[in-house]
Short mmCIF file of C-alpha atoms in Angstrom, two decimals:
data_model
loop_
_atom_site.label_atom_id
_atom_site.label_comp_id
_atom_site.label_asym_id
_atom_site.label_seq_id
_atom_site.Cartn_x
_atom_site.Cartn_y
_atom_site.Cartn_z
CA MET X 1 102.80 91.80 52.98
CA LEU X 2 106.39 92.95 53.33
CA LEU X 3 105.33 96.20 54.93
CA GLN X 4 103.17 94.30 57.37
CA HIS X 5 106.04 91.97 58.23
CA LEU X 6 108.34 94.96 58.82
CA PHE X 7 105.73 96.63 60.98
CA LEU X 8 105.31 93.55 63.15
CA ARG X 9 109.10 93.23 63.53
CA GLN X 10 109.28 96.85 64.60
CA LEU X 11 106.35 96.45 66.93
CA SER X 12 107.90 93.40 68.53
CA ARG X 13 111.15 95.32 69.07
CA ILE X 14 109.23 98.19 70.72
CA LEU X 15 107.38 95.70 72.95
CA ILE X 16 110.58 94.05 74.03
CA TYR X 17 112.11 97.49 74.81
CA THR X 18 109.08 98.56 76.78
CA LEU X 19 109.11 95.35 78.86
CA GLU X 20 112.88 95.58 79.32
CA THR X 21 112.80 99.13 80.61
CA ALA X 22 109.71 98.43 82.83
CA VAL X 23 111.25 95.28 84.33
CA LEU X 24 114.63 96.79 84.99
CA SER X 25 113.07 99.98 86.45
CA THR X 26 110.89 97.84 88.73
CA LEU X 27 113.89 95.80 89.78
CA ILE X 28 115.78 99.01 90.82
CA ALA X 29 112.72 100.22 92.68
CA CYS X 30 112.35 96.87 94.37
CA VAL X 31 115.97 96.54 95.50
CA ILE X 32 116.22 100.10 96.79
CA GLY X 33 112.65 100.12 98.20
CA VAL X 34 113.00 96.80 100.09
CA SER X 35 116.48 97.79 101.40
CA ALA X 36 115.11 101.10 102.64
CA ALA X 37 112.02 99.30 104.13
CA PHE X 38 114.34 97.17 106.21
CA PHE X 39 115.85 100.22 107.96
CA THR X 40 112.55 102.04 108.37
CA ALA X 41 110.78 99.02 109.77
CA ARG X 42 113.59 97.57 112.00
CA ARG X 43 115.95 100.49 112.68
CA SER X 44 115.65 103.99 114.02
CA PHE X 45 117.59 106.86 112.42
CA ALA X 46 117.25 110.51 111.62
CA GLY X 47 115.07 111.09 108.56
CA ARG X 48 113.03 107.89 108.88
CA ARG X 49 109.65 109.64 108.88
CA LEU X 50 110.72 111.82 105.93
CA LEU X 51 111.68 108.66 103.95
CA LEU X 52 108.32 107.07 104.65
CA ALA X 53 106.49 110.33 103.75
CA ALA X 54 108.22 110.20 100.35
CA GLY X 55 105.89 107.33 99.46
CA ILE X 56 103.42 109.86 98.08
CA VAL X 57 105.96 111.16 95.49
CA PRO X 58 105.12 108.63 92.73
CA LEU X 59 101.42 109.49 93.15
CA CYS X 60 101.55 113.25 93.57
CA VAL X 61 104.74 114.57 92.00
CA PRO X 62 104.51 114.54 88.23
CA SER X 63 107.07 112.51 86.25
CA LEU X 64 107.73 115.69 84.29
CA VAL X 65 109.16 117.33 87.39
CA ILE X 66 111.37 114.31 88.04
CA ALA X 67 112.56 114.49 84.38
CA LEU X 68 113.37 118.21 84.83
CA GLY X 69 115.20 117.38 88.03
CA TYR X 70 117.43 114.78 86.30
CA VAL X 71 118.24 117.26 83.53
CA SER X 72 119.08 119.95 86.07
CA PHE X 73 121.18 117.58 88.17
CA PHE X 74 122.69 115.12 85.70
CA GLY X 75 122.37 116.97 82.35
CA VAL X 76 125.31 117.98 80.20
CA ASN X 77 125.14 121.43 81.84
CA GLY X 78 123.68 120.21 85.08
CA ILE X 79 124.95 120.61 88.68
CA VAL X 80 127.00 117.32 88.71
CA SER X 81 128.53 118.10 85.35
CA SER X 82 129.48 121.60 86.51
CA TRP X 83 131.16 120.18 89.58
CA LEU X 84 133.07 117.63 87.52
CA LYS X 85 134.11 120.27 85.00
CA GLY X 86 135.49 122.38 87.89
CA LEU X 87 137.28 119.39 89.31
CA ALA X 88 138.78 118.56 85.93
CA ALA X 89 139.93 122.17 85.51
CA VAL X 90 141.75 121.98 88.87
CA VAL X 91 143.64 118.89 87.93
CA GLY X 92 144.36 120.19 84.46
CA GLY X 93 141.95 117.98 82.52
CA GLN X 94 138.80 118.42 80.44
CA PHE X 95 135.31 117.10 81.00
CA GLY X 96 132.51 117.46 78.45
CA GLY X 97 129.61 116.74 80.77
CA LEU X 98 127.51 113.63 81.66
CA THR X 99 125.72 112.01 78.74
CA PHE X 100 124.21 108.82 80.36
CA LEU X 101 120.88 110.55 80.95
CA TYR X 102 119.81 110.38 77.28
CA THR X 103 120.30 106.62 77.16
CA THR X 104 118.24 103.55 78.18
CA ALA X 105 120.18 103.60 81.45
CA GLY X 106 118.92 107.10 82.10
CA VAL X 107 115.29 106.13 81.56
CA ILE X 108 115.65 103.08 83.83
CA LEU X 109 117.38 105.01 86.62
CA ALA X 110 114.90 107.86 86.54
CA GLN X 111 111.88 105.53 86.65
CA GLY X 112 113.35 103.22 89.26
CA PHE X 113 114.36 105.86 91.76
CA TYR X 114 111.21 107.84 91.07
CA ASN X 115 109.05 104.88 92.23
CA PHE X 116 111.10 103.27 95.00
CA PRO X 117 109.44 105.24 97.84
CA LEU X 118 106.15 103.51 97.00
CA VAL X 119 107.75 100.13 97.44
CA THR X 120 109.40 101.30 100.68
CA ARG X 121 106.14 102.49 102.20
CA ILE X 122 104.05 99.42 101.37
CA VAL X 123 106.74 96.83 102.37
CA ASN X 124 107.53 98.88 105.51
CA ASP X 125 103.91 98.65 106.68
CA ALA X 126 103.94 94.85 106.27
CA TRP X 127 107.40 94.45 107.79
CA GLU X 128 106.51 96.41 110.89
CA ARG X 129 103.62 94.03 111.62
CA LEU X 130 105.65 90.83 111.26
CA PRO X 131 106.00 89.30 114.72
CA ALA X 132 109.60 88.63 115.78
CA GLN X 133 108.78 85.21 117.38
CA ASN X 134 109.37 83.21 114.19
CA GLU X 135 112.67 84.91 113.47
CA ASN X 136 113.85 84.46 117.11
CA ALA X 137 112.84 80.80 116.92
CA ALA X 138 114.96 80.28 113.77
CA ARG X 139 117.88 82.00 115.52
CA LEU X 140 117.54 79.67 118.51
CA LEU X 141 117.67 76.70 116.18
CA GLY X 142 121.06 77.97 114.96
CA ALA X 143 120.09 79.79 111.75
CA GLY X 144 122.30 82.72 110.79
CA GLU X 145 120.89 86.15 109.98
CA GLY X 146 121.09 85.61 106.25
CA ARG X 147 119.26 82.28 106.42
CA VAL X 148 116.58 83.85 108.76
CA PHE X 149 115.97 86.56 106.19
CA PHE X 150 115.69 84.37 103.15
CA THR X 151 113.77 81.49 104.72
CA VAL X 152 111.55 83.21 107.33
CA THR X 153 111.23 86.93 106.70
CA LEU X 154 111.30 87.18 102.89
CA PRO X 155 108.65 84.55 102.20
CA ARG X 156 106.26 86.29 104.57
CA LEU X 157 106.92 89.64 102.87
CA SER X 158 106.54 88.32 99.34
CA GLY X 159 102.88 89.31 99.12
CA ALA X 160 103.61 92.87 100.15
CA ILE X 161 106.61 93.09 97.76
CA GLY X 162 104.49 91.82 94.93
CA ALA X 163 101.65 94.15 95.82
CA ALA X 164 104.15 97.03 95.68
CA CYS X 165 106.12 96.03 92.58
CA ILE X 166 103.28 95.28 90.22
CA PRO X 167 101.82 98.83 90.33
CA VAL X 168 105.37 100.20 89.89
CA PHE X 169 105.76 97.93 86.82
CA LEU X 170 102.52 99.35 85.40
CA PHE X 171 103.69 102.89 86.09
CA CYS X 172 106.91 102.15 84.19
CA PHE X 173 105.13 100.27 81.48
CA PHE X 174 102.88 103.30 80.75
CA SER X 175 105.62 105.78 81.34
CA PHE X 176 105.36 108.69 78.85
CA MET X 177 107.11 111.88 79.80
CA ILE X 178 110.38 110.34 81.04
CA VAL X 179 110.68 108.14 77.97
CA LEU X 180 109.71 111.01 75.66
CA LEU X 181 112.42 113.19 77.07
CA PHE X 182 115.22 110.70 77.73
CA SER X 183 114.91 107.80 75.32
CA PRO X 184 117.81 107.59 72.84
CA PRO X 185 117.21 108.05 69.13
CA GLY X 186 115.78 104.97 67.45
CA THR X 187 114.21 103.60 70.64
CA THR X 188 110.74 104.10 71.99
CA THR X 189 108.05 102.41 74.12
CA LEU X 190 104.51 101.36 73.27
CA GLU X 191 103.06 104.41 75.01
CA VAL X 192 105.20 106.91 73.15
CA GLU X 193 104.82 105.08 69.84
CA LEU X 194 100.99 105.13 70.34
CA TYR X 195 101.12 108.90 70.85
CA HIS X 196 103.18 109.40 67.69
CA SER X 197 100.84 107.09 65.67
CA VAL X 198 97.63 108.89 66.66
CA ARG X 199 98.93 112.41 66.91
CA THR X 200 101.96 112.84 64.73
CA THR X 201 101.80 110.41 61.78
CA LEU X 202 98.03 109.91 62.12
CA ASP X 203 98.38 106.22 61.40
CA ILE X 204 95.15 105.01 63.06
CA THR X 205 95.68 101.39 62.06
CA ALA X 206 99.09 101.24 63.65
CA GLY X 207 97.80 103.01 66.73
CA THR X 208 94.96 100.54 67.12
CA LYS X 209 97.34 97.56 67.03
CA ILE X 210 99.68 99.15 69.52
CA ALA X 211 96.76 99.98 71.86
CA VAL X 212 95.47 96.39 71.69
CA ILE X 213 98.86 94.89 72.48
CA GLU X 214 99.54 97.37 75.23
CA THR X 215 96.16 96.87 76.90
CA VAL X 216 96.29 93.03 76.70
CA CYS X 217 99.74 92.98 78.34
CA ALA X 218 98.64 95.39 81.06
CA LEU X 219 95.40 93.45 81.79
CA TRP X 220 97.46 90.26 82.43
CA ILE X 221 99.52 92.29 85.02
CA VAL X 222 96.39 93.69 86.61
CA PHE X 223 94.89 90.19 86.96
CA LEU X 224 98.18 89.08 88.57
CA TYR X 225 97.99 92.18 90.88
CA SER X 226 94.48 91.24 91.99
CA TYR X 227 95.64 87.68 92.67
CA VAL X 228 98.58 88.87 94.77
CA ILE X 229 96.41 91.30 96.72
CA ARG X 230 93.84 88.58 97.58
CA LYS X 231 96.49 86.09 98.50
CA ASN X 232 98.27 88.70 100.68
CA GLN X 233 95.00 89.56 102.44
CA SER X 234 94.10 85.92 102.97
CA GLY X 235 97.42 85.15 104.66
CA VAL X 236 97.56 87.86 107.34
CA GLU X 237 96.71 85.64 110.26
CA GLY X 238 100.39 85.47 111.23
CA LEU X 239 100.76 89.27 111.36
CA SER X 240 100.92 91.26 114.52
CA PHE X 241 99.72 94.79 114.91
CA ILE X 242 102.14 95.59 117.66
CA THR X 243 105.12 97.44 116.32
CA GLY X 244 108.40 95.74 117.37
CA ARG X 245 111.34 97.43 118.91
CA LYS X 246 113.58 99.41 116.64
CA TYR X 247 117.33 99.35 117.13
CA LYS X 248 119.92 101.83 116.09
CA ILE X 249 121.94 101.12 112.90
CA GLY X 250 124.28 98.19 113.66
CA LYS X 251 123.12 97.89 117.28
CA SER X 252 120.60 95.02 117.21
CA ASP X 253 120.86 92.16 119.80
CA PHE X 254 121.79 89.64 117.15
CA CYS X 255 124.38 91.81 115.35
CA THR X 256 127.96 90.51 115.53
CA SER X 257 130.69 93.05 114.97
CA PRO X 258 131.38 92.09 111.33
CA ARG X 259 127.68 92.14 110.57
CA ALA X 260 127.22 95.47 112.33
CA ALA X 261 129.97 96.99 110.24
CA LEU X 262 128.42 95.54 107.03
CA GLU X 263 125.06 96.94 108.01
CA ILE X 264 126.53 100.37 108.56
CA VAL X 265 128.36 100.32 105.21
CA PHE X 266 125.19 99.11 103.47
CA PHE X 267 123.11 101.90 105.07
CA ILE X 268 125.65 104.55 104.03
CA LEU X 269 125.70 103.17 100.46
CA LEU X 270 121.89 103.26 100.41
CA VAL X 271 121.77 106.83 101.69
CA VAL X 272 124.28 107.94 99.08
CA LEU X 273 122.23 106.36 96.30
CA ILE X 274 118.99 107.92 97.53
CA LEU X 275 120.68 111.37 97.89
CA LEU X 276 122.24 111.13 94.50
CA PHE X 277 119.35 109.74 92.42
CA PHE X 278 116.25 110.86 94.35
CA VAL X 279 116.98 113.91 96.56
CA GLY X 280 119.60 115.30 94.13
CA PRO X 281 117.24 115.74 91.13
CA GLY X 282 114.61 117.31 93.39
CA ALA X 283 117.23 119.79 94.69
CA GLY X 284 118.28 120.35 91.06
CA VAL X 285 114.83 121.65 90.18
CA LEU X 286 114.85 123.97 93.22
CA VAL X 287 118.38 125.30 92.42
CA SER X 288 117.64 125.82 88.72
CA ALA X 289 114.40 127.64 89.48
CA PHE X 290 116.29 130.26 91.53
CA THR X 291 119.30 130.55 89.20
CA GLN X 292 120.00 133.10 86.49
CA LYS X 293 122.92 132.82 84.07
CA LYS X 294 124.56 135.96 82.77
CA GLN X 295 127.75 135.84 80.70
CA ASN X 296 128.38 132.24 81.74
CA VAL X 297 128.11 133.23 85.43
CA GLU X 298 125.29 131.70 87.46
CA SER X 299 123.82 133.59 90.37
CA ALA X 300 120.84 133.26 92.70
CA SER X 301 117.89 135.25 91.40
CA LEU X 302 114.08 135.46 91.15
CA PHE X 303 114.42 136.23 87.45
CA GLN X 304 112.75 133.01 86.32
CA PHE X 305 109.64 133.65 88.46
CA LYS X 306 109.43 137.32 87.41
CA THR X 307 109.60 136.24 83.74
CA LEU X 308 106.79 133.71 84.33
CA PHE X 309 104.56 136.13 86.14
CA ALA X 310 104.87 138.69 83.31
CA VAL X 311 103.47 136.27 80.74
CA ALA X 312 99.66 136.12 80.29
CA ASN X 313 99.74 132.47 79.15
CA PHE X 314 101.21 131.45 82.49
CA TRP X 315 98.28 132.85 84.44
CA LYS X 316 95.85 131.36 81.96
CA SER X 317 97.54 127.97 82.40
CA LEU X 318 97.40 128.39 86.20
CA CYS X 319 93.64 129.15 86.12
CA TRP X 320 92.85 126.24 83.82
CA SER X 321 94.90 123.85 85.96
CA VAL X 322 93.06 124.80 89.12
CA LEU X 323 89.66 124.61 87.38
CA VAL X 324 90.30 121.22 85.80
CA GLY X 325 91.85 119.86 89.02
CA LEU X 326 88.82 120.90 91.10
CA CYS X 327 86.39 119.41 88.61
CA THR X 328 88.36 116.14 88.21
CA ALA X 329 88.88 115.70 91.98
CA SER X 330 85.22 116.36 92.69
CA LEU X 331 84.01 113.90 90.07
CA CYS X 332 86.51 111.28 91.23
CA CYS X 333 85.26 111.56 94.80
CA LEU X 334 81.64 111.42 93.71
CA VAL X 335 82.12 108.32 91.48
CA ALA X 336 84.27 106.57 94.14
CA PHE X 337 81.81 107.39 96.95
CA VAL X 338 78.79 106.14 95.06
CA TYR X 339 80.58 102.90 94.02
CA SER X 340 81.94 102.40 97.55
CA VAL X 341 78.56 102.83 99.20
CA ILE X 342 76.79 100.53 96.80
CA VAL X 343 79.37 97.78 97.38
CA ARG X 344 79.20 98.34 101.12
CA MET X 345 75.37 98.49 101.32
CA ARG X 346 75.00 95.24 99.38
CA ARG X 347 77.84 93.67 101.41
CA LYS X 348 79.74 92.76 98.34
CA GLN X 349 83.18 93.73 99.54
CA ASN X 350 84.59 90.23 98.92
CA VAL X 351 83.19 89.80 95.39
CA ILE X 352 86.19 89.55 93.09
CA ALA X 353 84.49 91.06 90.04
CA LEU X 354 83.49 94.23 91.96
CA GLN X 355 86.94 94.57 93.36
CA MET X 356 88.48 94.16 89.91
CA ILE X 357 86.58 97.14 88.38
CA PRO X 358 88.63 99.83 90.21
CA LEU X 359 91.82 98.07 89.07
CA LEU X 360 90.97 98.17 85.36
CA PRO X 361 92.10 101.82 84.85
CA MET X 362 95.57 100.64 85.83
CA ALA X 363 95.55 98.58 82.61
CA ILE X 364 94.50 101.43 80.37
CA SER X 365 96.91 103.81 78.71
CA SER X 366 96.21 107.54 79.35
CA VAL X 367 97.19 108.21 75.70
CA LEU X 368 94.58 105.65 74.60
CA VAL X 369 91.88 107.08 76.78
CA GLY X 370 92.59 110.61 75.63
CA TRP X 371 92.67 109.58 72.00
CA VAL X 372 89.39 107.60 72.18
CA LEU X 373 87.47 110.37 74.03
CA SER X 374 88.88 112.99 71.64
CA LEU X 375 87.35 111.02 68.80
CA ILE X 376 84.02 110.90 70.64
CA PHE X 377 83.78 114.40 72.14
CA GLY X 378 86.62 116.20 70.37
CA GLY X 379 89.52 117.96 72.05
CA SER X 380 87.87 119.91 74.90
CA VAL X 381 88.16 120.71 78.53
CA PHE X 382 85.16 118.42 79.14
CA SER X 383 87.03 115.54 77.51
CA LEU X 384 90.11 116.28 79.70
CA VAL X 385 88.03 116.14 82.93
CA ILE X 386 86.28 112.94 81.87
CA CYS X 387 89.63 111.30 80.91
CA GLN X 388 91.26 112.19 84.20
CA THR X 389 88.19 111.07 86.18
CA LEU X 390 88.20 107.66 84.43
CA LEU X 391 91.89 107.19 85.25
CA TYR X 392 92.14 108.63 88.74
CA TRP X 393 88.87 107.60 90.51
CA PRO X 394 90.43 104.30 91.74
CA VAL X 395 92.77 106.40 93.95
CA ALA X 396 89.72 108.03 95.55
CA PHE X 397 88.00 104.66 95.77
CA LYS X 398 90.94 103.19 97.75
CA GLN X 399 90.70 105.99 100.27
CA ILE X 400 86.95 105.90 100.71
CA GLN X 401 86.82 102.15 100.86
CA ASN X 402 89.38 102.21 103.67
CA GLY X 403 87.09 104.61 105.53
CA LEU X 404 83.94 102.60 104.97
CA ASN X 405 85.59 99.32 105.98
CA GLN X 406 86.26 100.78 109.46
CA LEU X 407 82.48 100.89 110.06
CA THR X 408 81.09 97.86 111.92
CA ASP X 409 78.13 95.89 110.75
CA ASP X 410 76.20 96.78 113.92
CA THR X 411 76.68 100.49 113.28
CA GLN X 412 75.56 100.10 109.68
CA ASN X 413 72.45 98.10 110.65
CA ALA X 414 71.52 100.78 113.12
CA ALA X 415 71.91 103.47 110.42
CA PHE X 416 69.59 101.47 108.15
CA MET X 417 66.95 101.25 110.77
CA LEU X 418 67.04 105.04 111.49
CA SER X 419 67.15 106.09 107.80
CA ARG X 420 64.20 106.61 105.44
CA GLY X 421 65.91 104.84 102.64
CA ALA X 422 69.27 104.00 100.94
CA PHE X 423 69.80 107.53 99.69
CA ASP X 424 69.03 109.05 103.10
CA CYS X 425 71.39 106.56 104.74
CA ALA X 426 74.19 107.50 102.33
CA LEU X 427 73.80 111.16 102.97
CA ARG X 428 73.34 111.15 106.72
CA PHE X 429 75.51 108.15 107.68
CA TYR X 430 78.10 107.16 105.07
CA LEU X 431 78.97 110.64 103.95
CA PRO X 432 79.82 112.08 107.39
CA SER X 433 81.59 108.82 108.35
CA CYS X 434 84.10 109.05 105.50
CA ARG X 435 84.40 112.86 105.27
CA SER X 436 88.07 112.86 106.27
CA VAL X 437 89.06 110.12 103.83
CA MET X 438 87.09 111.85 101.11
CA MET X 439 89.14 114.99 101.77
CA THR X 440 92.34 112.95 101.40
CA ALA X 441 91.00 111.38 98.17
CA PHE X 442 90.21 114.82 96.88
CA CYS X 443 93.73 116.03 97.64
CA TYR X 444 95.39 113.09 95.77
CA CYS X 445 93.12 113.41 92.71
CA PHE X 446 93.61 117.13 92.57
CA SER X 447 97.35 116.77 92.74
CA MET X 448 97.45 114.12 90.05
CA SER X 449 95.28 116.31 87.76
CA ILE X 450 97.55 119.34 88.32
CA GLY X 451 100.66 117.28 87.37
CA ASP X 452 99.18 115.63 84.30
CA ALA X 453 100.87 116.76 81.06
CA THR X 454 100.10 113.63 79.02
CA LEU X 455 96.29 114.01 78.51
CA PRO X 456 96.38 117.75 77.65
CA LEU X 457 99.18 116.96 75.19
CA VAL X 458 97.20 114.08 73.62
CA LEU X 459 93.90 115.92 73.46
CA ALA X 460 95.55 118.97 71.84
CA ILE X 461 92.75 121.36 73.01
CA PRO X 462 92.80 124.62 70.96
CA ASN X 463 93.83 127.77 72.92
CA PHE X 464 94.24 125.72 76.12
CA SER X 465 97.17 125.05 78.44
CA THR X 466 97.76 123.77 81.97
CA LEU X 467 100.77 124.31 84.27
CA ALA X 468 102.05 120.87 83.42
CA LEU X 469 101.68 121.40 79.65
CA TYR X 470 103.17 124.87 79.91
CA THR X 471 106.16 123.40 81.83
CA TYR X 472 106.60 120.74 79.18
CA ARG X 473 106.60 123.36 76.38
CA LEU X 474 109.21 125.42 78.25
CA ALA X 475 111.40 122.30 78.61
CA GLY X 476 110.93 121.55 74.94
CA ALA X 477 112.05 125.04 74.07
CA PHE X 478 115.23 124.44 76.19
CA ARG X 479 114.24 127.02 78.80
CA PHE X 480 115.02 124.57 81.57
CA ASN X 481 115.43 127.12 84.34
CA GLN X 482 112.10 128.73 83.62
CA ALA X 483 110.47 125.26 83.34
CA CYS X 484 111.88 124.41 86.79
CA ALA X 485 110.39 127.56 88.21
CA CYS X 486 107.03 126.64 86.66
CA ALA X 487 107.43 123.13 88.13
CA ILE X 488 107.90 124.56 91.60
CA ILE X 489 104.74 126.62 91.29
CA MET X 490 102.90 123.56 90.06
CA ILE X 491 103.97 121.55 93.08
CA LEU X 492 102.94 124.36 95.45
CA VAL X 493 99.49 124.54 93.80
CA ALA X 494 99.08 120.77 94.07
CA ALA X 495 100.06 120.88 97.68
CA ILE X 496 97.48 123.51 98.73
CA PRO X 497 94.55 121.00 99.36
CA PHE X 498 96.94 118.90 101.55
CA VAL X 499 97.79 121.92 103.66
CA ILE X 500 94.12 122.99 104.00
CA GLY X 501 92.48 119.58 104.38
CA GLY X 502 94.87 117.71 106.62
CA LYS X 503 97.38 114.86 106.03
CA ASN X 504 95.66 111.46 106.01
CA ASP X 505 97.81 108.80 104.35
CA ILE X 506 96.78 106.77 101.35
CA PHE X 507 98.60 103.72 102.70
CA LYS X 508 96.32 102.17 105.32
CA SER X 509 97.25 99.12 107.26
CA PRO X 510 95.14 96.03 106.83
CA LYS X 511 93.71 96.59 110.28
CA SER X 512 91.90 99.69 108.94
CA SER X 513 91.03 98.18 105.54
#
């Protein structure tokens, strides 16, 4: 009884810590993302398109790469620490290196800035479609810019902000690699504790309890997400699909001189934060990959790549990554296409239960899925492909559904009349109609599979490794420069389908969906 009481106290502490880090990470992503969305939607500046394109980063760039980037940039021996050590030496002081990274603050910052581009992209799309008439009417009635924003603009963006922040919360809630690498001693999250229970201590009872609590919490969030999405879609009648005029920073018609100066300062601060906590870690990975250290002197070199290419396990990991990625992406597209066509043919697009099914994988832990399927099928490549398909097919579904929803009912009725049956209609009408979006879906699922280190780690497949798992093992062996080089190759491999197949965007406007 005492042991059970202690376990419940520990579990409650872990749950509180998990919720705390997820909420604070989401808050950072929301503040930075909405702020950036204001400038991308209402202002024109250099780098605007690049900032919007970064919206694919949380979906396609593995969290392991972000973790390596933070180590390379903010670590004790990272780029920033080296600069500060040099500065301290110039002024005659001493600096031991930055240590905030391996604290709760490090986890929150990494997760928040990793996910903010997703918020920016979704909110930007909604903000650009807001007509300016309501805001102008409020200004004519004497409302200041602050009051216009909080009483007119923000309420109309609340649905889009909720639709962006809830997935970010789930990403942070189920975060594994960043927490595994950065969480301070004595602290952990439900996802990491579940992994330790089922793979390290082999405490199946504890793992089951953690899985139940984690899944129940996530299901409530998914139900909230579905509600927000439906509410957001049902209230789009006030939106305009005509993009409004974009002004230069601090040059809008309603900008007084003090407000223009404040806007410029705020923009500069935002750019500095994004460069420091988002671009910087990415640059850190690139710099570390092309750096060799000899006798405490760092120099540009291809040594890390040459070392990788000389190891047979690297090539084996590369081949397995590509093979698993191709199988997973193909299965995801097949499952998503069949489900989308069935829903479309039966005209059930507005049935809540059918729309909820693709959202359920968002509420399931990848560690839990890997553990359950490993008990059923054992640790195998087949299990890995099935696990990834179960978790990633909703991404493909979102793309394919967007493509099918662009088809008019008249076109669909004509296709039915000219087809021999449902199967013939699916092959000769639906498949060619959504070929481009299926290619985009394939690209995203392939990229997500390439960057997945969690499932291969959980399944513990004998004599098997992927690029993501190989990168994680290099980082665990403190071979960070080599791990960064492997991460660069992993990103290049994941980007190949995008280069070959085109660049359709996952974020479609409501007009196309």
